[in-house]
mmCIF file of C-alpha atoms in Angstrom:
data_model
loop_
_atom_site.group_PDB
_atom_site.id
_atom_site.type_symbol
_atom_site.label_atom_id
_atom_site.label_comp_id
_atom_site.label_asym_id
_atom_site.label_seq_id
_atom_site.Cartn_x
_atom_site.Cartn_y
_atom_site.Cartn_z
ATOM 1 C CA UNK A 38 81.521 147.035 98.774
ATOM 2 C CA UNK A 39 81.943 143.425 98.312
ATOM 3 C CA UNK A 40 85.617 143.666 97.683
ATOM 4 C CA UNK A 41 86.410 144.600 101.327
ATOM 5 C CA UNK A 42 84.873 141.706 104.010
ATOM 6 C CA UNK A 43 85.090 141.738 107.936
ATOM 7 C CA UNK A 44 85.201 139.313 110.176
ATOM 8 C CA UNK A 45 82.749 138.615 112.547
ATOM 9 C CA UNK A 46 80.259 141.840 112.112
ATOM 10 C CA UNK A 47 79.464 141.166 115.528
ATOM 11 C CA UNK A 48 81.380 140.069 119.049
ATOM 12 C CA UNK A 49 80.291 140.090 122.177
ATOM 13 C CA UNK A 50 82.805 139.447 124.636
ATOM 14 C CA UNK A 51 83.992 139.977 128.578
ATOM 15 C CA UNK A 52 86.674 142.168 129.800
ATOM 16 C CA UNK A 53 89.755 141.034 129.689
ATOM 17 C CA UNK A 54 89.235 138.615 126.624
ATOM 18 C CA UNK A 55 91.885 138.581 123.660
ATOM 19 C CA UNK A 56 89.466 139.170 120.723
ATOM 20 C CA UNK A 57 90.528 139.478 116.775
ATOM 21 C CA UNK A 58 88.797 141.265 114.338
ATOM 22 C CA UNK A 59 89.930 140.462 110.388
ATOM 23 C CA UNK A 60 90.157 142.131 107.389
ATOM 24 C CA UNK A 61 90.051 140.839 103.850
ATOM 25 C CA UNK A 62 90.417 142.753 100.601
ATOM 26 C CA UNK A 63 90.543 141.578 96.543
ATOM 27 C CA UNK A 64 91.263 144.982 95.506
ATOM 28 C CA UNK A 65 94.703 144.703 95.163
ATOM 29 C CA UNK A 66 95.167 147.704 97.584
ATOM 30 C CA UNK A 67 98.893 148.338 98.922
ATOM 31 C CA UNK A 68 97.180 150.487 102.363
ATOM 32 C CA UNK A 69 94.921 149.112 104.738
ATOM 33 C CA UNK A 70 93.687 150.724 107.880
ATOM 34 C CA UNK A 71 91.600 150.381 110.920
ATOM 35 C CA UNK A 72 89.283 152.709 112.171
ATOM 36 C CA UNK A 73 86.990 153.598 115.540
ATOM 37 C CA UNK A 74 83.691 154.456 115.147
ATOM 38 C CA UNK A 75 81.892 155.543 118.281
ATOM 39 C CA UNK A 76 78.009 156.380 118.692
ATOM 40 C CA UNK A 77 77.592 160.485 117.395
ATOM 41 C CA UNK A 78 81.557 160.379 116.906
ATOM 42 C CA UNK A 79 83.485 160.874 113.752
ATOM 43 C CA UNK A 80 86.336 158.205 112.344
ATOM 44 C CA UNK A 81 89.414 157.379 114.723
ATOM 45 C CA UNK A 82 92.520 155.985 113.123
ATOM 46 C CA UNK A 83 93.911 153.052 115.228
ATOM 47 C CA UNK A 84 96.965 152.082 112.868
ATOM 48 C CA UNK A 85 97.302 152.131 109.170
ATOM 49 C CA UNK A 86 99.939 149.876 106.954
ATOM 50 C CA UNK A 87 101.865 150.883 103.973
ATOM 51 C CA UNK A 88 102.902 147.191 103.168
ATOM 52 C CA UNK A 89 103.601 144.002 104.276
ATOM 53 C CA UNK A 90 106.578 145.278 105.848
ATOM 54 C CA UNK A 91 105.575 148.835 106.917
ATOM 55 C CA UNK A 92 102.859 149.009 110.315
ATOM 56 C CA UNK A 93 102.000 152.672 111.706
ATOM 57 C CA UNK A 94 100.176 153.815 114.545
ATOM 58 C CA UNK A 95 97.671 155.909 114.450
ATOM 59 C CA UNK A 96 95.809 158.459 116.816
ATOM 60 C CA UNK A 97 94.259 155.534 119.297
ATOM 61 C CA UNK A 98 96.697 152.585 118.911
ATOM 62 C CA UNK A 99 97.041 151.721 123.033
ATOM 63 C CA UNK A 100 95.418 148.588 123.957
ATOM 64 C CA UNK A 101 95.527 147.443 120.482
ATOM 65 C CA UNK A 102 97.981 145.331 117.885
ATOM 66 C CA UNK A 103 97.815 144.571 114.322
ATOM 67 C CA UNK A 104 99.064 142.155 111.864
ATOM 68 C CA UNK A 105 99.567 142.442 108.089
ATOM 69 C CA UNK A 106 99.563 138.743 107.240
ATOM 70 C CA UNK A 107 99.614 139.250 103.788
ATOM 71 C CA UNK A 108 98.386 142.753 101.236
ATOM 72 C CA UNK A 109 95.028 141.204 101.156
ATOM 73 C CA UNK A 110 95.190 140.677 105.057
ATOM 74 C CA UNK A 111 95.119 142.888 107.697
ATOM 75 C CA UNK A 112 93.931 141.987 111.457
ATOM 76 C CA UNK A 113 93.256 144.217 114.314
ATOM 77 C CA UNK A 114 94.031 142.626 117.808
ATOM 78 C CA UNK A 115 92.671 144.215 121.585
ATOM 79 C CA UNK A 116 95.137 142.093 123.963
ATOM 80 C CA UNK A 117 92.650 142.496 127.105
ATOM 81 C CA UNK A 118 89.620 144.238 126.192
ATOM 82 C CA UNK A 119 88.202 146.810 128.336
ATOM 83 C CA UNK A 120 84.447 147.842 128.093
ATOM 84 C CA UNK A 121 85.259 151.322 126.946
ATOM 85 C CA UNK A 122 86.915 149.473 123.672
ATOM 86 C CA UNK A 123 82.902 148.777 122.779
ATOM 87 C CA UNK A 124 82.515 150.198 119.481
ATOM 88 C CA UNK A 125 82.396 149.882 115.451
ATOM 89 C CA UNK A 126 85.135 149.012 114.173
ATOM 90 C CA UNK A 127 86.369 149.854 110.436
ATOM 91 C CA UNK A 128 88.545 148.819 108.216
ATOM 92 C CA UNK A 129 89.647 150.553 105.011
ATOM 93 C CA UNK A 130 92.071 149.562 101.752
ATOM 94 C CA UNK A 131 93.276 152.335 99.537
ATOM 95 C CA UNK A 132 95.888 153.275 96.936
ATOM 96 C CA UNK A 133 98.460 155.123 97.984
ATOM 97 C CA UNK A 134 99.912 156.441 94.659
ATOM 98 C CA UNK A 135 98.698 156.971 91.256
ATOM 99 C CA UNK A 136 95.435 158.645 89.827
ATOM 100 C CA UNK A 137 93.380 156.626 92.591
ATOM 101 C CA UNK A 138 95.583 157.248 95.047
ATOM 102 C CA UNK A 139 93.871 157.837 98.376
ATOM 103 C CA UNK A 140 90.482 157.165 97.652
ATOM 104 C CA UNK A 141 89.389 154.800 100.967
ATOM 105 C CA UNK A 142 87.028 151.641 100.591
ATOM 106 C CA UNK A 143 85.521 150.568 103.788
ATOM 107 C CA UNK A 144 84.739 147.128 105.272
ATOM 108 C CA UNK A 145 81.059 146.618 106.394
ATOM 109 C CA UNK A 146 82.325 147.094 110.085
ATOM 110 C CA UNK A 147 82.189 145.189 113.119
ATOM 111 C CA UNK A 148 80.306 145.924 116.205
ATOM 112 C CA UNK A 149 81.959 144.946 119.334
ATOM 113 C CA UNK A 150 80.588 145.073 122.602
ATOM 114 C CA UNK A 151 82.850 144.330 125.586
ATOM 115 C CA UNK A 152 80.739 143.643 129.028
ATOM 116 C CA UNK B 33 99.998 168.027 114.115
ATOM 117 C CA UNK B 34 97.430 167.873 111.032
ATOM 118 C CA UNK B 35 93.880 168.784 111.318
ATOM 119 C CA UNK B 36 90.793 169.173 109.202
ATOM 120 C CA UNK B 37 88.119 171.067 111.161
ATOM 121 C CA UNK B 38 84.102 170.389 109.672
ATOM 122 C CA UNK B 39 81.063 172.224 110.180
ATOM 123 C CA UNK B 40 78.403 172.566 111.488
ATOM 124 C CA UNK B 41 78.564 169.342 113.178
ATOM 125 C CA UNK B 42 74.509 169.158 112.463
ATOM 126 C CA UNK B 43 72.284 170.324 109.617
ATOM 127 C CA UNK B 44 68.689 170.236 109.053
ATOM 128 C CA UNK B 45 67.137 171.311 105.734
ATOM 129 C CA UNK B 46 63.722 171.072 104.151
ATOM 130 C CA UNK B 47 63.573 168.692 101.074
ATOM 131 C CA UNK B 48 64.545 170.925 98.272
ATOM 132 C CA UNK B 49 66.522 173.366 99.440
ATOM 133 C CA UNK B 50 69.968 173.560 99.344
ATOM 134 C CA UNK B 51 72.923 172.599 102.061
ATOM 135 C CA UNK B 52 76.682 173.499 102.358
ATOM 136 C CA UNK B 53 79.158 171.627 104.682
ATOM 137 C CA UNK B 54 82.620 173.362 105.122
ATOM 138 C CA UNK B 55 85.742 172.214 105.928
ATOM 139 C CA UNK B 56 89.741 173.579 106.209
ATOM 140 C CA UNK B 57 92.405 171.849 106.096
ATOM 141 C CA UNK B 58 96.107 172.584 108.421
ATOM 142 C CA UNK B 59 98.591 171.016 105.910
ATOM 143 C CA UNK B 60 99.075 173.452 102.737
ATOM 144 C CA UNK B 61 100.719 170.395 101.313
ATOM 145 C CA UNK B 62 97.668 168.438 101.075
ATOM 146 C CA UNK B 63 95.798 167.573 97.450
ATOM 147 C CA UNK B 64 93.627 165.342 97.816
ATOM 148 C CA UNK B 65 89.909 165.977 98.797
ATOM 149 C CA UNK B 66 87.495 163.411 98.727
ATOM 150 C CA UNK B 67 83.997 163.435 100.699
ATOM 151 C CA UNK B 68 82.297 160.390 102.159
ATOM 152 C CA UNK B 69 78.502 159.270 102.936
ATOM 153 C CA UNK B 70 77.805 157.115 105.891
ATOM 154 C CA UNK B 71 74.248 156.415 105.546
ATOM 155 C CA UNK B 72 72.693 154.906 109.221
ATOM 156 C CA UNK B 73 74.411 151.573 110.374
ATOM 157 C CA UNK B 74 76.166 151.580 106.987
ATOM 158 C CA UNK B 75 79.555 151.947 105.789
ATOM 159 C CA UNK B 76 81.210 155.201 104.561
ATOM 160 C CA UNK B 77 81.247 155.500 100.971
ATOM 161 C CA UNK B 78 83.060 157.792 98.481
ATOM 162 C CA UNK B 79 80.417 160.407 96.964
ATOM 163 C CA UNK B 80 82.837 162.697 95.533
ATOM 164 C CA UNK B 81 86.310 163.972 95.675
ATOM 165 C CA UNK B 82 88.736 166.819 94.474
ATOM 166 C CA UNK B 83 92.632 167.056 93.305
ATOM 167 C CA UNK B 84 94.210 170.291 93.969
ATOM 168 C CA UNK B 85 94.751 171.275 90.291
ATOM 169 C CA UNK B 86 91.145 171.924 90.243
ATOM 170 C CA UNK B 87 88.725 174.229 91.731
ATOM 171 C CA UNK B 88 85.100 172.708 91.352
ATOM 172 C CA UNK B 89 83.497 169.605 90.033
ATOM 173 C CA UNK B 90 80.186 168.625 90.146
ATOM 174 C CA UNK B 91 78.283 165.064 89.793
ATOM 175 C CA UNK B 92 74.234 165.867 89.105
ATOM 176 C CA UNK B 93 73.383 167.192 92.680
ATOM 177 C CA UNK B 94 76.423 167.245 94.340
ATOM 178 C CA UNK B 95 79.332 169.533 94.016
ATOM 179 C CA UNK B 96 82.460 169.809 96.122
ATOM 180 C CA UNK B 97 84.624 173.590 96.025
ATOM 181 C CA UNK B 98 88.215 173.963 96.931
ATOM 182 C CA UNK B 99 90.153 176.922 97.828
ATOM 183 C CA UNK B 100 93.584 176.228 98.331
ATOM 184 C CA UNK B 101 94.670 179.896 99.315
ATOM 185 C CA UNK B 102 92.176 179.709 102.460
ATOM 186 C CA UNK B 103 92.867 175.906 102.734
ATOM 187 C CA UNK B 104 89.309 175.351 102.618
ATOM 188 C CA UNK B 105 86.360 173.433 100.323
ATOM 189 C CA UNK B 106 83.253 172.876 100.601
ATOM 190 C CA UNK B 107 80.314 170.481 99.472
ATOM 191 C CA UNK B 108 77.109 171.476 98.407
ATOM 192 C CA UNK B 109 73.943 169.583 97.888
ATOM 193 C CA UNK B 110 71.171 171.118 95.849
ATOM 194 C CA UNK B 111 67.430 169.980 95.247
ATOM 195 C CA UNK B 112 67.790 167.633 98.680
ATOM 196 C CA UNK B 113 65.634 165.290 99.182
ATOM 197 C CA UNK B 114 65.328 162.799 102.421
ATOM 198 C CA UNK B 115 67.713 159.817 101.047
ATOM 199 C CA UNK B 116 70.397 162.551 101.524
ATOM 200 C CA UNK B 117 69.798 162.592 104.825
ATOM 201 C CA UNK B 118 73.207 160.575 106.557
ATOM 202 C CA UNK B 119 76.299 162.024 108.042
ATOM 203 C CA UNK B 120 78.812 163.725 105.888
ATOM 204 C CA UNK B 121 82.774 163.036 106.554
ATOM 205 C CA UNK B 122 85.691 165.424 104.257
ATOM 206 C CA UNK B 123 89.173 164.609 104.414
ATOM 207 C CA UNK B 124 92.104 165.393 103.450
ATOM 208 C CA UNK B 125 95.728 163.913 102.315
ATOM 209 C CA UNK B 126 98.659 164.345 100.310
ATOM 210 C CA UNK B 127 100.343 162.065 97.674
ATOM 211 C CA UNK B 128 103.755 163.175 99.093
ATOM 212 C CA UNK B 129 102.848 161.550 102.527
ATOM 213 C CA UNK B 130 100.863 158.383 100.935
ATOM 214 C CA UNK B 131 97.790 159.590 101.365
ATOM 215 C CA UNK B 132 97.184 159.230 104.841
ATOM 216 C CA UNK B 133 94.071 160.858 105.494
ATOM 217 C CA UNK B 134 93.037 163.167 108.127
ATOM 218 C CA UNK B 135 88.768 162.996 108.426
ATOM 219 C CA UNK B 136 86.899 166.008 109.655
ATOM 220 C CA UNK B 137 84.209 165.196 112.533
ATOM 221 C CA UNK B 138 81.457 164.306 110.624
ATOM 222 C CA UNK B 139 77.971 166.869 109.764
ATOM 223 C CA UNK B 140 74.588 165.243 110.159
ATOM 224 C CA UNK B 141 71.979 166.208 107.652
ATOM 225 C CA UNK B 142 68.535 165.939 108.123
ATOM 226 C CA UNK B 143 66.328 166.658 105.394
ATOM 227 C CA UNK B 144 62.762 167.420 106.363
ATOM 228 C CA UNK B 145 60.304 166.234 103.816
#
C-alpha cells in the first residue's frame, strides 16, 4: 500500500546509536501507530497517536520515543539502541471513527538490526 | 487488561480442503473484527472484517463468523490452495475506545499442494 511509506526499510546500526525510523501517510488518517514484529512472533504495539496533540503508549514503549510532526507524520525514535531492539518494525494509519473506522493500513516495514 | 487469544498458533492443510482459525475476544464492548494476511517478508493486509451487528459475511473463499454471546469468531477458508499459505492475525476493537486494536498471536497456514 503505496499510501503508507517507511523510512529506511533497512538500518544497520551499533549499540548505543540514536536511530529514527519515519512514517509517512496520504491517507488522510487521524491514528497512526507503531508496531514490533519479531521472527515467529505476532504484532507488538509500541505507542499509538490519536492526533497531533494526543501520544499513547503502548504494550513495549521503554527504550523508545515518538513524534507526531504533523497527521501525515509520525516517527519512532530508540534513544540508545540495544541489540535485543533488532527487529521489524511497523507502522500503521487508521480511522478511528466512522464506517472505516479501525480498519489498519500498514507501512512496508523496516528491518533493523542493532550489533 | 484486554486480550484476544488465537488458535492454533500453526495449521497445515492439503490444497483443497478447508481451514478454520478461532479467536475470543476479553472486552464484551468490542465491535469491530477485522482479519489480516501477512504473506512472507510482506506487510499485513486487511482480507476481511466484521461489525458486531452482523453475524457472517463472506468474500468468494473466505468467510469470517462472530458470536458475540461467547465473544468469539472465526475465519474460514474453503477450497485452499498454496497462495493461502501466510500467517493469519484477528483483532479486535471498539468504536467507543477509538479503535485501538488488540491482535491475536498470529496462525501459520501451510497448505500442502
Amino acid at each position: 500500500d503505496a499510501d503508507v511509506t517507511q523510512t529506511p526499510r533497512n538500518r544497520i546500526t551499533k549499540t548505543g546509536k540514536r536511530i529514527m525510523l519515519e512514517c509517512s501517510q496520504t491517507k488522510g488518517h487521524d491514528r497512526m501507530y507503531w508496531y514490533r514484529q519479531d521472527p515467529g512472533l505476532g504484532l507488538r504495539l509500541i505507542y499509538y497517536s490519536f492526533d497531533v496533540k494526543d501520544i499513547n503508549k503502548g504494550e513495549i514503549s521503554d527504550g523508545y520515543s515518538v513524534s507526531r510532526q504533523a497527521q501525515a507524520k509520525f516517527s519512532l525514535s530508540l534513544e540508545s539502541a540495544i541489540p535485543n531492539q533488532t527487529a521489524l518494525y511497523f507502522c500503521a494509519t487508521s480511522w478511528g471513527s466512522g464506517s472505516a473506522g479501525g480498519t489498519q493500513y500498514f507501512g512496508p516495514g523496516t528491518r533493523l538490526t542493532v550489533l | 487488561g484486554e486480550n484476544v487469544e488465537q488458535h492454533p498458533s500453526t495449521l497445515s492443510v492439503q490444497e483443497g480442503d478447508s481451514a478454520v482459525i478461532k479467536c475470543t475476544y476479553s472486552d464484551s464492548a468490542s465491535n469491530y473484527f477485522p482479519w489480516y494476511k501477512q504473506e512472507l517478508g510482506k506487510r499485513p493486509q486487511l482480507i476481511i472484517d466484521i461489525r458486531s451487528n452482523v453475524g457472517e459475511k463472506k468474500d468468494q473463499r473466505i468467510a469470517v463468523t462472530l458470536n458475540k454471546t461467547a465473544k468469539h469468531f472465526s475465519l474460514h477458508i474453503t477450497e485452499t490452495q498454496p497462495e493461502d499459505s501466510a500467517v493469519y492475525f484477528c483483532a479486535a476493537s471498539k468504536s467507543t475506545g477509538g479503535f485501538k486494536t488488540i491482535f491475536g498471536a498470529g496462525t501459520r497456514l501451510f497448505v500442502k499442494a
